[in-house]
Amino acid sequence: MVRFLNFVSVLEDVATKDLQELENNVEQAIGEDKFIYEACAPLINGGKRLRPVLFLLCAKSRGEISAEKTLPLATALELIHTASLVHDDILDSAKKRRGVPTINSKYGAQISVLVGDFLFAKAFQLVAEGQYSAQIDTILSKLVKNLCVGEIMQDRALFTVPTISEYYDRINLKTAVFLSTCCRLGGIVAEMDQKDVESLASYGTSLGLAFQIIDDVLDFFGDEKVTGKKIGGDIKSGVVNLPVIRALSVSDESDVLREIVTRREVTDSDIDDAIEIIKNTDAVEYCKMRADGHIDSARLSLPFLIKTSVEIALEQIADFVVDRTW
């Protein structure tokens, strides 16, 4: 089943076959070991496949391209993303991801670290076997490095209130760089001019910033049954996100909110109080306005001469990012 098509139906004309093969490749990659397959399958099966899809679409920007040239790298991108989630769940002590128990909650941190490492290693094995260029190897290595830097930055700032600039530095490294890298790699594989590759990368950066901002909103106001995450999870783990930052700057109860989000132990009642304070400000509207601005920038970044069906799909993805509920 191609799960991604439930929010971008236009992909049926662009990448359906590739997505079916991607699903098979991902399952095969984690199927080398029975235990790793059983541990990863619930997590793998719930994904949007946004990152490999962005790569596959951008790789088709100039026309058709062989699956042999794209699928190993697309699979590697999904495995890198999954590995980062496995490690995230250790750092956040998360009990659920995508509505199912995390590997950390089932098997403990030691096993989770090793499963994440396996996924990273498998991703780079696929890239090596695909005989991609040294440029692509370097870009992927920088991606994983930046993901780690973003996590370290976040971990060192837990239970503190960042400035807007610090917040953007964090979400750029944790989210936007990944989507930008996927788009950049697609342009490189498509052998596009450097200017167009940079345009696709800029699209990915803006898309990623909007994606994370909407994620922040959903952390407080999403449906747990849809998102698969407990409401207020960021507060419990000490991550101060954009709705909180905005509410702190405009709420008459900012002192109460600040005391909650900087406290290392909070109750469900504390989280309810924080959500109520945020709800009584313009924080959600503010976040959506910022996300919409990044999406406008993403659309404007798209290269002028790309395949029409690819352009439509990338614009549909932009729409999904700001309208999504999961």
Short mmCIF file of C-alpha atoms in Angstrom, two decimals:
data_model
loop_
_atom_site.label_atom_id
_atom_site.label_comp_id
_atom_site.label_asym_id
_atom_site.label_seq_id
_atom_site.Cartn_x
_atom_site.Cartn_y
_atom_site.Cartn_z
CA MET A 1 0.00 0.00 0.00
CA VAL A 2 1.33 3.44 -0.91
CA ARG A 3 0.38 5.48 2.15
CA PHE A 4 1.58 8.78 0.74
CA LEU A 5 -1.11 8.90 -1.93
CA ASN A 6 -3.84 9.66 0.57
CA PHE A 7 -2.71 13.29 0.66
CA VAL A 8 -1.12 13.84 -2.75
CA SER A 9 -3.28 12.01 -5.26
CA VAL A 10 -1.51 13.66 -8.18
CA LEU A 11 1.46 11.37 -7.48
CA GLU A 12 -0.47 8.59 -9.14
CA ASP A 13 0.66 10.07 -12.42
CA VAL A 14 4.21 10.75 -11.31
CA ALA A 15 5.67 8.19 -8.92
CA THR A 16 3.25 5.42 -8.01
CA LYS A 17 5.40 2.59 -9.35
CA ASP A 18 8.50 4.02 -7.65
CA LEU A 19 6.65 4.25 -4.35
CA GLN A 20 5.53 0.65 -4.55
CA GLU A 21 9.11 -0.42 -5.17
CA LEU A 22 10.30 1.86 -2.37
CA GLU A 23 8.01 0.06 0.06
CA ASN A 24 9.47 -3.27 -1.02
CA ASN A 25 13.04 -1.97 -0.75
CA VAL A 26 12.51 -0.58 2.75
CA GLU A 27 10.99 -3.86 3.95
CA GLN A 28 13.84 -5.79 2.40
CA ALA A 29 16.43 -3.51 4.00
CA ILE A 30 15.11 -4.07 7.53
CA GLY A 31 14.36 -7.73 6.84
CA GLU A 32 17.98 -8.88 7.01
CA ASP A 33 17.53 -9.68 10.69
CA LYS A 34 14.28 -11.04 12.13
CA PHE A 35 14.54 -9.11 15.39
CA ILE A 36 15.35 -5.81 13.69
CA TYR A 37 12.44 -6.34 11.31
CA GLU A 38 10.02 -6.99 14.18
CA ALA A 39 11.34 -3.96 16.06
CA CYS A 40 11.23 -1.57 13.10
CA ALA A 41 8.18 -2.75 11.16
CA PRO A 42 5.56 -0.86 13.24
CA LEU A 43 7.57 2.35 12.88
CA ILE A 44 8.33 1.86 9.18
CA ASN A 45 4.71 1.05 8.34
CA GLY A 46 3.36 4.35 9.68
CA GLY A 47 5.49 6.81 7.73
CA LYS A 48 4.49 9.49 5.25
CA ARG A 49 7.53 8.78 3.02
CA LEU A 50 7.82 12.54 2.56
CA ARG A 51 11.61 12.60 2.28
CA PRO A 52 12.10 9.88 -0.36
CA VAL A 53 9.07 11.19 -2.26
CA LEU A 54 10.59 14.67 -2.46
CA PHE A 55 13.78 13.10 -3.78
CA LEU A 56 11.95 10.94 -6.33
CA LEU A 57 9.90 13.87 -7.59
CA CYS A 58 12.87 16.20 -7.92
CA ALA A 59 14.80 13.45 -9.71
CA LYS A 60 12.01 13.47 -12.32
CA SER A 61 12.17 17.23 -12.83
CA ARG A 62 13.64 16.87 -16.30
CA GLY A 63 11.78 13.70 -17.31
CA GLU A 64 11.77 10.00 -16.62
CA ILE A 65 14.72 8.42 -14.85
CA SER A 66 15.46 4.76 -14.15
CA ALA A 67 14.50 3.19 -10.84
CA GLU A 68 17.98 1.70 -10.63
CA LYS A 69 19.33 5.22 -10.39
CA THR A 70 16.88 6.50 -7.80
CA LEU A 71 15.55 3.76 -5.55
CA PRO A 72 18.71 2.85 -3.59
CA LEU A 73 19.12 6.50 -2.60
CA ALA A 74 15.40 6.97 -1.92
CA THR A 75 15.46 3.91 0.35
CA ALA A 76 18.56 5.19 2.12
CA LEU A 77 16.85 8.52 2.83
CA GLU A 78 13.88 6.77 4.45
CA LEU A 79 16.21 4.60 6.55
CA ILE A 80 18.19 7.65 7.71
CA HIS A 81 14.95 9.35 8.69
CA THR A 82 13.78 6.26 10.58
CA ALA A 83 17.13 5.94 12.35
CA SER A 84 16.87 9.55 13.49
CA LEU A 85 13.38 8.87 14.89
CA VAL A 86 14.61 5.82 16.80
CA HIS A 87 17.34 7.91 18.41
CA ASP A 88 14.92 10.83 19.00
CA ASP A 89 12.64 8.55 20.98
CA ILE A 90 15.51 7.60 23.27
CA LEU A 91 16.39 11.24 23.93
CA ASP A 92 12.75 12.18 24.52
CA SER A 93 11.88 9.03 26.52
CA ALA A 94 8.90 8.78 24.16
CA LYS A 95 6.46 5.95 24.80
CA LYS A 96 4.68 6.07 21.44
CA ARG A 97 5.48 7.02 17.87
CA ARG A 98 2.84 6.96 15.13
CA GLY A 99 0.40 5.43 17.55
CA VAL A 100 2.54 2.40 18.43
CA PRO A 101 5.05 1.74 21.25
CA THR A 102 8.53 3.03 20.49
CA ILE A 103 11.47 0.66 20.21
CA ASN A 104 12.90 2.35 23.29
CA SER A 105 9.79 1.65 25.37
CA LYS A 106 9.72 -2.00 24.27
CA TYR A 107 13.39 -2.96 24.32
CA GLY A 108 15.27 -0.20 26.17
CA ALA A 109 17.84 2.40 25.18
CA GLN A 110 20.73 0.03 24.47
CA ILE A 111 18.83 -1.95 21.84
CA SER A 112 17.32 1.24 20.41
CA VAL A 113 20.75 2.81 19.90
CA LEU A 114 21.95 -0.28 18.06
CA VAL A 115 18.81 -0.49 15.90
CA GLY A 116 19.24 3.16 14.93
CA ASP A 117 22.91 2.55 14.15
CA PHE A 118 21.95 -0.46 12.02
CA LEU A 119 19.57 1.68 9.99
CA PHE A 120 22.21 4.37 9.43
CA ALA A 121 24.75 1.74 8.38
CA LYS A 122 22.27 0.02 6.06
CA ALA A 123 21.46 3.35 4.42
CA PHE A 124 25.09 4.05 3.61
CA GLN A 125 25.55 0.45 2.42
CA LEU A 126 22.76 0.98 -0.13
CA VAL A 127 24.33 4.23 -1.32
CA ALA A 128 27.74 2.56 -1.68
CA GLU A 129 26.24 -0.34 -3.63
CA GLY A 130 24.36 2.14 -5.83
CA GLN A 131 27.72 3.58 -6.87
CA TYR A 132 26.67 7.19 -6.51
CA SER A 133 29.15 10.04 -6.75
CA ALA A 134 31.50 11.28 -4.05
CA GLN A 135 29.41 14.47 -4.03
CA ILE A 136 26.33 12.54 -2.94
CA ASP A 137 28.31 10.66 -0.30
CA THR A 138 29.50 13.99 1.10
CA ILE A 139 25.99 15.50 1.10
CA LEU A 140 24.56 12.51 3.00
CA SER A 141 27.39 12.58 5.53
CA LYS A 142 26.76 16.28 6.14
CA LEU A 143 23.06 15.56 6.53
CA VAL A 144 23.62 13.03 9.33
CA LYS A 145 26.13 15.38 10.96
CA ASN A 146 23.61 18.23 10.92
CA LEU A 147 20.87 16.01 12.34
CA CYS A 148 23.19 15.19 15.24
CA VAL A 149 24.12 18.86 15.77
CA GLY A 150 20.44 19.78 15.80
CA GLU A 151 19.70 17.14 18.43
CA ILE A 152 22.65 18.24 20.56
CA MET A 153 21.52 21.85 20.27
CA GLN A 154 18.02 20.90 21.36
CA ASP A 155 19.20 18.68 24.22
CA ARG A 156 21.48 21.39 25.62
CA ALA A 157 18.62 23.89 25.60
CA LEU A 158 15.93 21.76 27.24
CA PHE A 159 13.67 23.54 29.72
CA THR A 160 14.86 26.95 28.54
CA VAL A 161 13.08 29.47 26.33
CA PRO A 162 14.93 30.10 23.05
CA THR A 163 14.86 33.28 21.02
CA ILE A 164 13.13 33.12 17.64
CA SER A 165 16.56 33.00 16.03
CA GLU A 166 17.67 30.10 18.20
CA TYR A 167 14.40 28.29 17.51
CA TYR A 168 14.92 28.64 13.75
CA ASP A 169 18.51 27.45 14.00
CA ARG A 170 17.25 24.32 15.73
CA ILE A 171 14.41 23.45 13.37
CA ASN A 172 16.59 24.18 10.37
CA LEU A 173 19.09 21.53 11.47
CA LYS A 174 16.49 19.03 12.72
CA THR A 175 13.95 19.25 9.89
CA ALA A 176 14.55 21.75 7.10
CA VAL A 177 18.05 20.57 6.21
CA PHE A 178 16.73 17.05 5.64
CA LEU A 179 13.95 18.09 3.24
CA SER A 180 16.33 20.46 1.48
CA THR A 181 18.89 17.67 1.09
CA CYS A 182 16.29 15.35 -0.45
CA CYS A 183 15.38 17.97 -3.03
CA ARG A 184 19.02 18.80 -3.71
CA LEU A 185 19.90 15.14 -4.27
CA GLY A 186 16.97 14.78 -6.68
CA GLY A 187 18.22 17.71 -8.72
CA ILE A 188 21.75 16.31 -8.79
CA VAL A 189 20.60 12.86 -9.89
CA ALA A 190 18.47 14.54 -12.58
CA GLU A 191 21.65 16.31 -13.76
CA MET A 192 20.05 19.73 -13.48
CA ASP A 193 21.97 22.98 -13.71
CA GLN A 194 23.48 24.09 -10.39
CA LYS A 195 21.14 27.09 -10.24
CA ASP A 196 18.09 24.82 -10.50
CA VAL A 197 19.52 22.40 -7.94
CA GLU A 198 19.86 25.31 -5.51
CA SER A 199 16.28 26.38 -6.28
CA LEU A 200 14.99 22.91 -5.41
CA ALA A 201 17.07 22.94 -2.23
CA SER A 202 15.57 26.31 -1.27
CA TYR A 203 12.10 24.89 -1.85
CA GLY A 204 12.96 22.03 0.52
CA THR A 205 14.31 24.38 3.20
CA SER A 206 11.17 26.54 3.22
CA LEU A 207 8.97 23.43 3.15
CA GLY A 208 10.85 21.99 6.12
CA LEU A 209 10.51 25.13 8.22
CA ALA A 210 6.75 25.18 7.59
CA PHE A 211 6.50 21.45 8.32
CA GLN A 212 8.13 21.82 11.73
CA ILE A 213 6.06 24.85 12.70
CA ILE A 214 2.85 22.95 11.94
CA ASP A 215 4.26 20.02 13.92
CA ASP A 216 4.63 22.38 16.86
CA VAL A 217 0.97 23.40 16.59
CA LEU A 218 -0.14 19.78 16.35
CA ASP A 219 1.84 18.98 19.50
CA PHE A 220 -0.72 21.04 21.42
CA PHE A 221 -3.84 21.00 19.29
CA GLY A 222 -3.67 17.82 17.20
CA ASP A 223 -5.83 14.74 17.61
CA GLU A 224 -3.83 12.08 19.45
CA LYS A 225 -5.61 9.34 17.52
CA VAL A 226 -4.50 10.94 14.25
CA THR A 227 -1.00 12.14 15.14
CA GLY A 228 -0.11 9.07 17.20
CA LYS A 229 1.55 11.34 19.78
CA LYS A 230 0.43 12.43 23.23
CA ILE A 231 -0.64 16.07 23.40
CA GLY A 232 1.93 18.31 25.07
CA GLY A 233 4.78 15.89 24.54
CA ASP A 234 7.25 18.70 23.91
CA ILE A 235 6.53 20.26 27.30
CA LYS A 236 7.13 16.92 29.05
CA SER A 237 10.46 16.49 27.24
CA GLY A 238 11.52 20.10 27.84
CA VAL A 239 11.34 21.34 24.26
CA VAL A 240 9.97 24.88 24.05
CA ASN A 241 8.37 25.29 20.63
CA LEU A 242 6.98 28.19 18.61
CA PRO A 243 3.42 28.36 20.05
CA VAL A 244 4.96 28.66 23.52
CA ILE A 245 7.48 31.27 22.41
CA ARG A 246 4.69 33.36 20.90
CA ALA A 247 2.35 32.95 23.87
CA LEU A 248 5.12 33.98 26.27
CA SER A 249 5.50 37.24 24.37
CA VAL A 250 1.80 38.21 24.36
CA SER A 251 -0.03 36.43 27.20
CA ASP A 252 -1.01 38.10 30.47
CA GLU A 253 -0.22 34.72 32.05
CA SER A 254 3.26 34.44 30.59
CA ASP A 255 4.85 34.03 34.04
CA VAL A 256 2.67 30.98 34.73
CA LEU A 257 3.42 29.50 31.31
CA ARG A 258 7.14 30.12 31.65
CA GLU A 259 7.19 28.41 35.04
CA ILE A 260 5.49 25.33 33.55
CA VAL A 261 7.66 24.95 30.43
CA THR A 262 10.93 25.43 32.33
CA ARG A 263 10.02 22.93 35.08
CA ARG A 264 11.56 19.47 34.74
CA GLU A 265 8.59 17.65 36.21
CA VAL A 266 5.09 18.46 34.99
CA THR A 267 1.71 16.83 35.46
CA ASP A 268 -1.08 16.36 32.93
CA SER A 269 -2.86 19.19 34.72
CA ASP A 270 0.15 21.46 34.16
CA ILE A 271 0.06 20.66 30.46
CA ASP A 272 -3.66 21.36 30.31
CA ASP A 273 -3.02 24.74 31.96
CA ALA A 274 -0.26 25.54 29.46
CA ILE A 275 -2.47 24.62 26.52
CA GLU A 276 -5.27 26.82 27.84
CA ILE A 277 -2.90 29.78 28.15
CA ILE A 278 -1.63 29.25 24.61
CA LYS A 279 -5.17 28.81 23.32
CA ASN A 280 -6.15 32.20 24.75
CA THR A 281 -3.52 33.99 22.65
CA ASP A 282 -2.97 34.37 18.93
CA ALA A 283 -0.17 31.77 19.01
CA VAL A 284 -1.84 29.32 16.61
CA GLU A 285 -2.72 32.02 14.09
CA TYR A 286 0.80 33.42 14.41
CA CYS A 287 2.38 30.02 13.76
CA LYS A 288 0.14 29.37 10.77
CA MET A 289 0.96 32.79 9.36
CA ARG A 290 4.67 32.02 9.60
CA ALA A 291 4.16 28.58 8.06
CA ASP A 292 2.15 30.09 5.20
CA GLY A 293 4.97 32.55 4.59
CA HIS A 294 7.50 29.74 4.30
CA ILE A 295 5.20 27.86 1.93
CA ASP A 296 4.89 30.95 -0.26
CA SER A 297 8.69 31.09 -0.36
CA ALA A 298 8.83 27.39 -1.23
CA ARG A 299 6.52 27.86 -4.22
CA LEU A 300 8.48 30.87 -5.44
CA SER A 301 11.71 28.86 -5.22
CA LEU A 302 10.65 26.19 -7.71
CA PRO A 303 12.72 26.26 -10.92
CA PHE A 304 10.96 27.73 -13.92
CA LEU A 305 11.61 24.83 -16.27
CA ILE A 306 10.59 21.59 -14.60
CA LYS A 307 8.20 18.89 -15.69
CA THR A 308 4.61 20.10 -15.19
CA SER A 309 3.42 17.02 -13.30
CA VAL A 310 6.37 17.34 -10.91
CA GLU A 311 5.68 21.03 -10.30
CA ILE A 312 2.02 20.26 -9.54
CA ALA A 313 3.01 17.48 -7.13
CA LEU A 314 5.49 19.71 -5.30
CA GLU A 315 2.83 22.40 -4.96
CA GLN A 316 0.38 19.78 -3.66
CA ILE A 317 2.94 18.75 -1.06
CA ALA A 318 3.27 22.39 0.00
CA ASP A 319 -0.51 22.55 0.46
CA PHE A 320 -0.46 19.36 2.51
CA VAL A 321 2.27 20.62 4.83
CA VAL A 322 0.22 23.56 6.07
CA ASP A 323 -3.20 21.84 6.00
CA ARG A 324 -2.22 18.49 7.52
CA THR A 325 -3.60 17.04 10.72
CA TRP A 326 -0.91 14.35 11.15
#
